[in-house]
Amino acid sequence: MSLTSMKSERVAANAAELIGRTPLLELTRTGAGSRLLLKLEQFNPTGSTKVRMASEMILAAERSGALKPGGTIVEPTSGNTGTGLALVAIERGYRFIAVVDHHASKDKLRAMQAMGAHLVVVGGNGEGPSTVERRRVAGEIARDTGAFWPDQHHNPNNNAGYATLAAELLEDLAGDIDYLVGAVGTGGTLCGTVRALRERGSAVTSIGVEPKGSIIFGGPGGKYWQTGAGAPAGFTVGPNVVHALIDEGVTVCDMDAFTTARVVARRTGLLVGGTAGAAIFIALKRLAVVEPGSTMVVLVCDAGEKYLDTLYDDDWLRERGLLNEPAHQRLHRLLAAFEESRRLAAIDHARTGT
């Protein structure tokens, strides 16, 4: 028997077959046995979790007849949904129009163009997201051209696209997830995952994280530099943000979000996005006070390589007053304290046997 006949090949026929099965990484744990795990969604094609729901929205539109063969898709996007839709459009034979603004990461815009998307740019100089204007222009394009607008903020298949993510978490862990922490944004990633987890019997507690200045949890809108999450003043939050599925909602300032992402990069060699940094910041603060033996998972929504000219650029941060070395040192000390708590727990266990 030849060597080839003894093996079964594992070769994907297209990029969509590579969606999912992303890894879990333990970032840290405490002496009390609580651990913080990162669900590394940047290992999806396009480097983002949003490709999961982009695929689901388009497949559902095909099944319903809302999207015809050879048709056009239009969507307002800050980039990650756009690259996901661009991938699906390539594979399934559609034209894709992305309505964007200059608040988005330049590399996300370049990536969509490289994948053949047509960009329609709205808004001003990038000082804040033009979310309302993007939606208005996308609606006009859909109305005038007959293009299919998935409308990620209102499309229930956005949330449904994360059922696979929930299944992966439960399959990869020996027990339940005690806490799930993630950015809210359109609501799909966090709320869709939480719903699917609870439908499978999980008793997970969910913590939704937004940029300080987002109106999703109430309060006045303000300026923020985190992209891919947040809702600015004047924006109507869509029904995919299901507050009943978010046990606690918190906001994180840009400095803490970006500092955390940079510290994670220095300690693990992995680059994560700014909204992931915000979620990890909250998780690190909570890890010391949760019940002993808890499992806390952070949804890392995208890769940090898209932000090398922003949150990973010292000059860009300095210009905006966001580079703070003491904040970096505080986080390093917190992680060192977790390491020390494990060392002391091991000594105690060796001494007492308990």
CSV table of C-alpha atoms in Angstrom, one decimal:
chain,number,residue,atom,x,y,z
A,1,MET,CA,0.0,0.0,0.0
A,2,SER,CA,1.4,3.4,-0.9
A,3,LEU,CA,1.9,6.2,1.6
A,4,THR,CA,-0.7,8.4,-0.3
A,5,SER,CA,-3.4,5.8,0.0
A,6,MET,CA,-3.0,5.6,3.7
A,7,LYS,CA,-3.8,9.3,4.2
A,8,SER,CA,-6.9,11.4,3.7
A,9,GLU,CA,-6.3,14.9,2.4
A,10,ARG,CA,-7.4,18.0,4.3
A,11,VAL,CA,-7.6,20.6,1.6
A,12,ALA,CA,-10.3,23.3,1.5
A,13,ALA,CA,-12.0,23.9,-1.9
A,14,ASN,CA,-12.6,27.6,-1.1
A,15,ALA,CA,-11.9,30.1,1.6
A,16,ALA,CA,-15.4,29.9,3.1
A,17,GLU,CA,-14.5,26.3,4.2
A,18,LEU,CA,-11.9,27.8,6.4
A,19,ILE,CA,-14.3,29.8,8.5
A,20,GLY,CA,-14.5,28.8,12.1
A,21,ARG,CA,-12.6,26.3,14.3
A,22,THR,CA,-10.6,29.2,15.7
A,23,PRO,CA,-8.3,28.4,18.7
A,24,LEU,CA,-8.6,29.2,22.4
A,25,LEU,CA,-5.5,30.6,24.1
A,26,GLU,CA,-5.0,30.9,27.9
A,27,LEU,CA,-3.8,34.4,28.5
A,28,THR,CA,-3.4,34.0,32.3
A,29,ARG,CA,-4.9,32.3,35.3
A,30,THR,CA,-4.9,33.0,39.1
A,31,GLY,CA,-3.8,31.0,42.1
A,32,ALA,CA,-7.5,30.4,42.8
A,33,GLY,CA,-7.8,28.5,39.5
A,34,SER,CA,-9.7,31.1,37.5
A,35,ARG,CA,-8.5,31.4,34.0
A,36,LEU,CA,-8.8,34.0,31.2
A,37,LEU,CA,-9.1,32.5,27.7
A,38,LEU,CA,-9.0,34.3,24.3
A,39,LYS,CA,-11.1,33.0,21.5
A,40,LEU,CA,-8.8,34.1,18.6
A,41,GLU,CA,-11.2,35.0,15.8
A,42,GLN,CA,-8.5,36.6,13.8
A,43,PHE,CA,-7.6,33.2,12.5
A,44,ASN,CA,-10.8,33.3,10.4
A,45,PRO,CA,-10.3,34.2,6.7
A,46,THR,CA,-10.2,38.0,6.4
A,47,GLY,CA,-8.9,38.1,10.0
A,48,SER,CA,-12.2,38.7,11.7
A,49,THR,CA,-15.2,37.0,13.3
A,50,LYS,CA,-17.5,39.1,11.0
A,51,VAL,CA,-16.9,36.7,8.1
A,52,ARG,CA,-19.1,34.2,10.0
A,53,MET,CA,-22.2,36.4,9.9
A,54,ALA,CA,-21.4,37.8,6.4
A,55,SER,CA,-21.6,34.3,5.1
A,56,GLU,CA,-24.8,33.5,7.0
A,57,MET,CA,-26.6,36.7,5.8
A,58,ILE,CA,-25.8,36.1,2.2
A,59,LEU,CA,-26.7,32.4,2.3
A,60,ALA,CA,-30.0,33.2,4.0
A,61,ALA,CA,-30.7,35.9,1.3
A,62,GLU,CA,-30.1,33.3,-1.4
A,63,ARG,CA,-32.5,30.9,0.2
A,64,SER,CA,-35.2,33.5,0.6
A,65,GLY,CA,-34.8,34.8,-3.0
A,66,ALA,CA,-33.8,38.3,-1.8
A,67,LEU,CA,-30.5,38.0,-3.6
A,68,LYS,CA,-30.5,36.8,-7.2
A,69,PRO,CA,-27.6,35.2,-9.0
A,70,GLY,CA,-25.1,37.8,-10.3
A,71,GLY,CA,-26.7,40.5,-8.1
A,72,THR,CA,-25.1,43.4,-6.2
A,73,ILE,CA,-24.7,43.7,-2.4
A,74,VAL,CA,-24.4,47.0,-0.7
A,75,GLU,CA,-23.5,47.5,3.0
A,76,PRO,CA,-22.3,50.4,5.2
A,77,THR,CA,-19.3,49.1,7.1
A,78,SER,CA,-16.3,50.0,9.2
A,79,GLY,CA,-14.4,47.2,7.5
A,80,ASN,CA,-14.6,43.8,9.0
A,81,THR,CA,-18.1,43.1,7.8
A,82,GLY,CA,-17.1,44.5,4.5
A,83,THR,CA,-14.1,42.2,4.0
A,84,GLY,CA,-16.4,39.3,5.0
A,85,LEU,CA,-19.0,40.3,2.4
A,86,ALA,CA,-16.2,40.9,-0.2
A,87,LEU,CA,-15.0,37.3,0.3
A,88,VAL,CA,-18.5,35.8,0.0
A,89,ALA,CA,-19.2,38.0,-3.1
A,90,ILE,CA,-16.0,36.7,-4.8
A,91,GLU,CA,-17.0,33.0,-4.2
A,92,ARG,CA,-20.6,33.3,-5.0
A,93,GLY,CA,-20.5,35.7,-8.0
A,94,TYR,CA,-21.8,39.0,-6.7
A,95,ARG,CA,-20.7,42.6,-7.0
A,96,PHE,CA,-20.1,44.3,-3.6
A,97,ILE,CA,-20.4,48.0,-2.8
A,98,ALA,CA,-19.0,49.0,0.6
A,99,VAL,CA,-20.1,52.4,2.0
A,100,VAL,CA,-17.3,53.5,4.3
A,101,ASP,CA,-15.8,56.6,6.0
A,102,HIS,CA,-12.3,57.7,6.9
A,103,HIS,CA,-12.8,56.7,10.6
A,104,ALA,CA,-12.2,53.1,9.4
A,105,SER,CA,-8.7,51.5,9.5
A,106,LYS,CA,-6.9,52.3,6.2
A,107,ASP,CA,-5.8,48.7,5.9
A,108,LYS,CA,-9.4,47.5,6.1
A,109,LEU,CA,-10.3,49.9,3.2
A,110,ARG,CA,-7.3,48.7,1.2
A,111,ALA,CA,-8.2,45.0,1.9
A,112,MET,CA,-11.7,45.5,0.6
A,113,GLN,CA,-10.4,47.2,-2.6
A,114,ALA,CA,-7.8,44.4,-3.0
A,115,MET,CA,-10.7,41.9,-2.9
A,116,GLY,CA,-12.6,43.8,-5.7
A,117,ALA,CA,-15.1,45.8,-3.6
A,118,HIS,CA,-16.2,49.2,-4.9
A,119,LEU,CA,-15.8,51.8,-2.1
A,120,VAL,CA,-18.2,54.7,-1.7
A,121,VAL,CA,-16.6,57.1,0.8
A,122,VAL,CA,-18.8,59.4,2.9
A,123,GLY,CA,-18.2,61.7,5.9
A,124,GLY,CA,-15.4,64.1,6.8
A,125,ASN,CA,-11.9,63.8,7.9
A,126,GLY,CA,-12.0,60.7,10.0
A,127,GLU,CA,-12.4,62.4,13.4
A,128,GLY,CA,-15.5,60.3,14.2
A,129,PRO,CA,-17.6,57.5,12.6
A,130,SER,CA,-20.2,58.7,10.0
A,131,THR,CA,-22.5,55.8,10.9
A,132,VAL,CA,-25.8,57.6,10.2
A,133,GLU,CA,-24.5,59.0,6.9
A,134,ARG,CA,-23.2,55.6,5.8
A,135,ARG,CA,-26.6,54.0,6.4
A,136,ARG,CA,-28.4,56.8,4.5
A,137,VAL,CA,-26.2,56.4,1.4
A,138,ALA,CA,-26.4,52.6,1.5
A,139,GLY,CA,-30.2,52.9,1.6
A,140,GLU,CA,-30.2,55.2,-1.4
A,141,ILE,CA,-28.0,52.9,-3.4
A,142,ALA,CA,-30.2,49.9,-2.6
A,143,ARG,CA,-33.3,51.8,-3.6
A,144,ASP,CA,-31.9,53.3,-6.8
A,145,THR,CA,-30.1,50.2,-8.1
A,146,GLY,CA,-32.0,47.3,-6.6
A,147,ALA,CA,-28.9,46.1,-4.8
A,148,PHE,CA,-29.4,43.8,-1.8
A,149,TRP,CA,-28.7,45.5,1.5
A,150,PRO,CA,-28.1,42.9,4.2
A,151,ASP,CA,-28.3,45.6,6.9
A,152,GLN,CA,-26.2,44.0,9.6
A,153,HIS,CA,-27.7,46.1,12.4
A,154,HIS,CA,-31.2,44.7,11.7
A,155,ASN,CA,-30.6,41.4,10.0
A,156,PRO,CA,-31.4,38.5,12.4
A,157,ASN,CA,-29.0,36.3,10.4
A,158,ASN,CA,-26.1,38.4,11.8
A,159,ASN,CA,-26.8,37.0,15.2
A,160,ALA,CA,-27.6,33.5,13.8
A,161,GLY,CA,-24.1,33.5,12.2
A,162,TYR,CA,-22.5,32.9,15.6
A,163,ALA,CA,-24.2,29.6,16.5
A,164,THR,CA,-21.1,27.9,15.3
A,165,LEU,CA,-18.9,30.0,17.5
A,166,ALA,CA,-20.9,29.0,20.6
A,167,ALA,CA,-20.7,25.3,19.5
A,168,GLU,CA,-16.9,25.5,19.2
A,169,LEU,CA,-16.5,27.0,22.7
A,170,LEU,CA,-18.5,24.3,24.3
A,171,GLU,CA,-16.8,21.6,22.3
A,172,ASP,CA,-13.3,22.9,23.1
A,173,LEU,CA,-13.9,23.3,26.9
A,174,ALA,CA,-14.3,20.4,29.4
A,175,GLY,CA,-17.1,22.4,31.2
A,176,ASP,CA,-19.2,25.4,31.0
A,177,ILE,CA,-18.1,29.0,30.3
A,178,ASP,CA,-18.8,31.1,33.4
A,179,TYR,CA,-18.2,34.6,31.8
A,180,LEU,CA,-18.2,35.7,28.2
A,181,VAL,CA,-16.8,39.1,27.5
A,182,GLY,CA,-16.9,40.9,24.1
A,183,ALA,CA,-17.6,44.1,22.2
A,184,VAL,CA,-21.2,44.8,21.3
A,185,GLY,CA,-21.2,46.8,18.1
A,186,THR,CA,-24.1,45.6,15.9
A,187,GLY,CA,-24.9,43.0,18.7
A,188,GLY,CA,-24.4,40.0,16.5
A,189,THR,CA,-21.2,38.6,17.9
A,190,LEU,CA,-21.9,38.8,21.6
A,191,CYS,CA,-25.7,38.5,21.6
A,192,GLY,CA,-25.7,35.7,19.0
A,193,THR,CA,-23.1,33.7,20.8
A,194,VAL,CA,-24.8,34.2,24.2
A,195,ARG,CA,-28.2,33.1,22.8
A,196,ALA,CA,-26.7,30.0,21.2
A,197,LEU,CA,-24.8,29.1,24.4
A,198,ARG,CA,-27.9,29.4,26.6
A,199,GLU,CA,-29.9,27.4,24.1
A,200,ARG,CA,-27.3,24.6,24.6
A,201,GLY,CA,-27.8,24.8,28.4
A,202,SER,CA,-25.0,27.1,29.3
A,203,ALA,CA,-25.4,29.3,32.4
A,204,VAL,CA,-22.9,31.9,31.1
A,205,THR,CA,-22.8,35.4,32.4
A,206,SER,CA,-22.2,37.9,29.6
A,207,ILE,CA,-20.4,41.2,29.8
A,208,GLY,CA,-20.8,43.6,26.9
A,209,VAL,CA,-18.0,46.2,26.3
A,210,GLU,CA,-18.3,49.4,24.3
A,211,PRO,CA,-16.1,52.4,23.7
A,212,LYS,CA,-16.6,55.3,26.1
A,213,GLY,CA,-18.7,57.7,24.0
A,214,SER,CA,-20.9,55.0,22.5
A,215,ILE,CA,-24.6,55.4,23.2
A,216,ILE,CA,-25.5,51.7,23.3
A,217,PHE,CA,-25.7,51.6,27.1
A,218,GLY,CA,-27.3,55.0,27.4
A,219,GLY,CA,-25.8,58.4,28.1
A,220,PRO,CA,-24.5,61.1,25.8
A,221,GLY,CA,-22.4,60.2,22.8
A,222,GLY,CA,-18.8,61.3,22.6
A,223,LYS,CA,-15.7,60.9,20.4
A,224,TYR,CA,-13.8,57.6,20.3
A,225,TRP,CA,-11.1,56.1,18.1
A,226,GLN,CA,-12.0,52.4,18.6
A,227,THR,CA,-13.5,51.0,15.3
A,228,GLY,CA,-15.8,48.1,14.7
A,229,ALA,CA,-17.9,48.8,17.8
A,230,GLY,CA,-19.7,51.7,19.3
A,231,ALA,CA,-22.7,53.8,18.3
A,232,PRO,CA,-22.4,57.6,18.0
A,233,ALA,CA,-24.9,60.2,19.0
A,234,GLY,CA,-27.9,60.3,16.6
A,235,PHE,CA,-27.6,56.6,15.7
A,236,THR,CA,-30.6,54.3,16.2
A,237,VAL,CA,-29.4,51.1,17.8
A,238,GLY,CA,-30.8,48.1,15.9
A,239,PRO,CA,-32.7,45.1,17.4
A,240,ASN,CA,-29.6,42.8,17.1
A,241,VAL,CA,-28.4,44.4,20.3
A,242,VAL,CA,-30.6,42.4,22.7
A,243,HIS,CA,-30.1,43.9,26.1
A,244,ALA,CA,-31.8,41.0,27.8
A,245,LEU,CA,-28.8,38.8,26.6
A,246,ILE,CA,-26.2,41.3,28.1
A,247,ASP,CA,-26.0,40.8,31.9
A,248,GLU,CA,-23.6,43.8,32.3
A,249,GLY,CA,-22.7,46.6,30.0
A,250,VAL,CA,-19.5,48.6,30.5
A,251,THR,CA,-17.5,51.2,28.6
A,252,VAL,CA,-13.8,51.5,28.2
A,253,CYS,CA,-11.8,54.6,27.1
A,254,ASP,CA,-9.5,54.4,24.1
A,255,MET,CA,-6.3,54.7,26.2
A,256,ASP,CA,-7.2,51.6,28.2
A,257,ALA,CA,-8.3,49.6,25.2
A,258,PHE,CA,-5.2,50.4,23.1
A,259,THR,CA,-2.8,50.0,26.0
A,260,THR,CA,-4.2,46.5,26.7
A,261,ALA,CA,-3.9,45.4,23.1
A,262,ARG,CA,-0.3,46.6,23.1
A,263,VAL,CA,0.5,44.8,26.3
A,264,VAL,CA,-1.0,41.5,25.0
A,265,ALA,CA,1.2,41.9,21.9
A,266,ARG,CA,4.3,42.3,24.1
A,267,ARG,CA,3.5,39.3,26.2
A,268,THR,CA,2.1,36.8,23.6
A,269,GLY,CA,3.4,38.0,20.2
A,270,LEU,CA,-0.2,38.2,19.0
A,271,LEU,CA,-1.7,41.4,17.7
A,272,VAL,CA,-5.3,42.0,18.5
A,273,GLY,CA,-7.7,44.9,17.6
A,274,GLY,CA,-8.7,47.8,19.8
A,275,THR,CA,-12.1,46.5,20.7
A,276,ALA,CA,-10.5,43.2,21.7
A,277,GLY,CA,-8.1,45.2,23.9
A,278,ALA,CA,-11.1,46.9,25.6
A,279,ALA,CA,-12.7,43.5,26.3
A,280,ILE,CA,-9.5,42.0,27.6
A,281,PHE,CA,-9.0,45.1,29.9
A,282,ILE,CA,-12.4,44.4,31.5
A,283,ALA,CA,-11.7,40.7,31.8
A,284,LEU,CA,-8.3,41.3,33.5
A,285,LYS,CA,-10.0,43.6,36.0
A,286,ARG,CA,-12.7,41.0,36.8
A,287,LEU,CA,-10.5,37.9,36.9
A,288,ALA,CA,-9.2,38.6,40.4
A,289,VAL,CA,-12.7,38.9,41.9
A,290,VAL,CA,-14.7,36.1,40.2
A,291,GLU,CA,-15.5,32.8,41.9
A,292,PRO,CA,-12.4,30.5,42.3
A,293,GLY,CA,-12.1,28.1,39.3
A,294,SER,CA,-14.1,30.3,36.9
A,295,THR,CA,-13.5,30.1,33.2
A,296,MET,CA,-13.7,33.6,31.5
A,297,VAL,CA,-13.6,33.8,27.7
A,298,VAL,CA,-13.0,37.0,25.7
A,299,LEU,CA,-14.1,37.2,22.1
A,300,VAL,CA,-11.2,38.6,20.2
A,301,CYS,CA,-13.0,39.9,17.2
A,302,ASP,CA,-10.2,40.8,14.8
A,303,ALA,CA,-6.5,40.9,14.1
A,304,GLY,CA,-4.2,43.8,15.2
A,305,GLU,CA,-2.3,43.9,11.9
A,306,LYS,CA,-5.0,46.1,10.5
A,307,TYR,CA,-4.1,48.8,13.1
A,308,LEU,CA,-0.3,49.1,12.8
A,309,ASP,CA,-0.6,52.7,11.7
A,310,THR,CA,-3.0,53.6,14.6
A,311,LEU,CA,-3.1,51.9,18.0
A,312,TYR,CA,0.3,50.2,17.5
A,313,ASP,CA,1.9,53.5,16.3
A,314,ASP,CA,3.5,55.5,19.1
A,315,ASP,CA,3.3,58.8,17.1
A,316,TRP,CA,-0.3,58.3,16.3
A,317,LEU,CA,-1.1,57.7,19.9
A,318,ARG,CA,0.9,60.7,21.1
A,319,GLU,CA,-0.9,63.0,18.7
A,320,ARG,CA,-4.2,62.1,20.4
A,321,GLY,CA,-2.9,61.9,24.0
A,322,LEU,CA,-3.4,58.2,24.1
A,323,LEU,CA,0.1,56.9,24.8
A,324,ASN,CA,0.5,56.4,28.5
A,325,GLU,CA,3.5,54.4,29.8
A,326,PRO,CA,2.2,54.2,33.4
A,327,ALA,CA,-0.9,52.5,32.1
A,328,HIS,CA,1.2,49.9,30.3
A,329,GLN,CA,3.2,49.3,33.5
A,330,ARG,CA,0.0,48.9,35.6
A,331,LEU,CA,-1.2,46.1,33.3
A,332,HIS,CA,2.2,44.4,33.3
A,333,ARG,CA,2.1,44.5,37.1
A,334,LEU,CA,-1.4,43.0,37.1
A,335,LEU,CA,-0.4,40.1,34.9
A,336,ALA,CA,2.7,39.6,37.1
A,337,ALA,CA,0.5,39.5,40.2
A,338,PHE,CA,-1.6,36.7,38.6
A,339,GLU,CA,1.7,34.8,38.0
A,340,GLU,CA,2.8,35.3,41.6
A,341,SER,CA,-0.6,34.1,42.9
A,342,ARG,CA,-0.1,30.9,41.0
A,343,ARG,CA,3.4,30.5,42.4
A,344,LEU,CA,2.2,31.0,46.0
A,345,ALA,CA,-0.8,28.6,45.4
A,346,ALA,CA,1.7,25.9,44.2
A,347,ILE,CA,3.9,26.4,47.3
A,348,ASP,CA,0.8,26.2,49.6
A,349,HIS,CA,-0.4,23.1,47.8
A,350,ALA,CA,3.0,21.4,48.2
A,351,ARG,CA,3.1,22.3,51.9
A,352,THR,CA,-0.4,21.3,52.8
A,353,GLY,CA,-1.5,18.9,50.1
A,354,THR,CA,-4.7,20.9,49.6
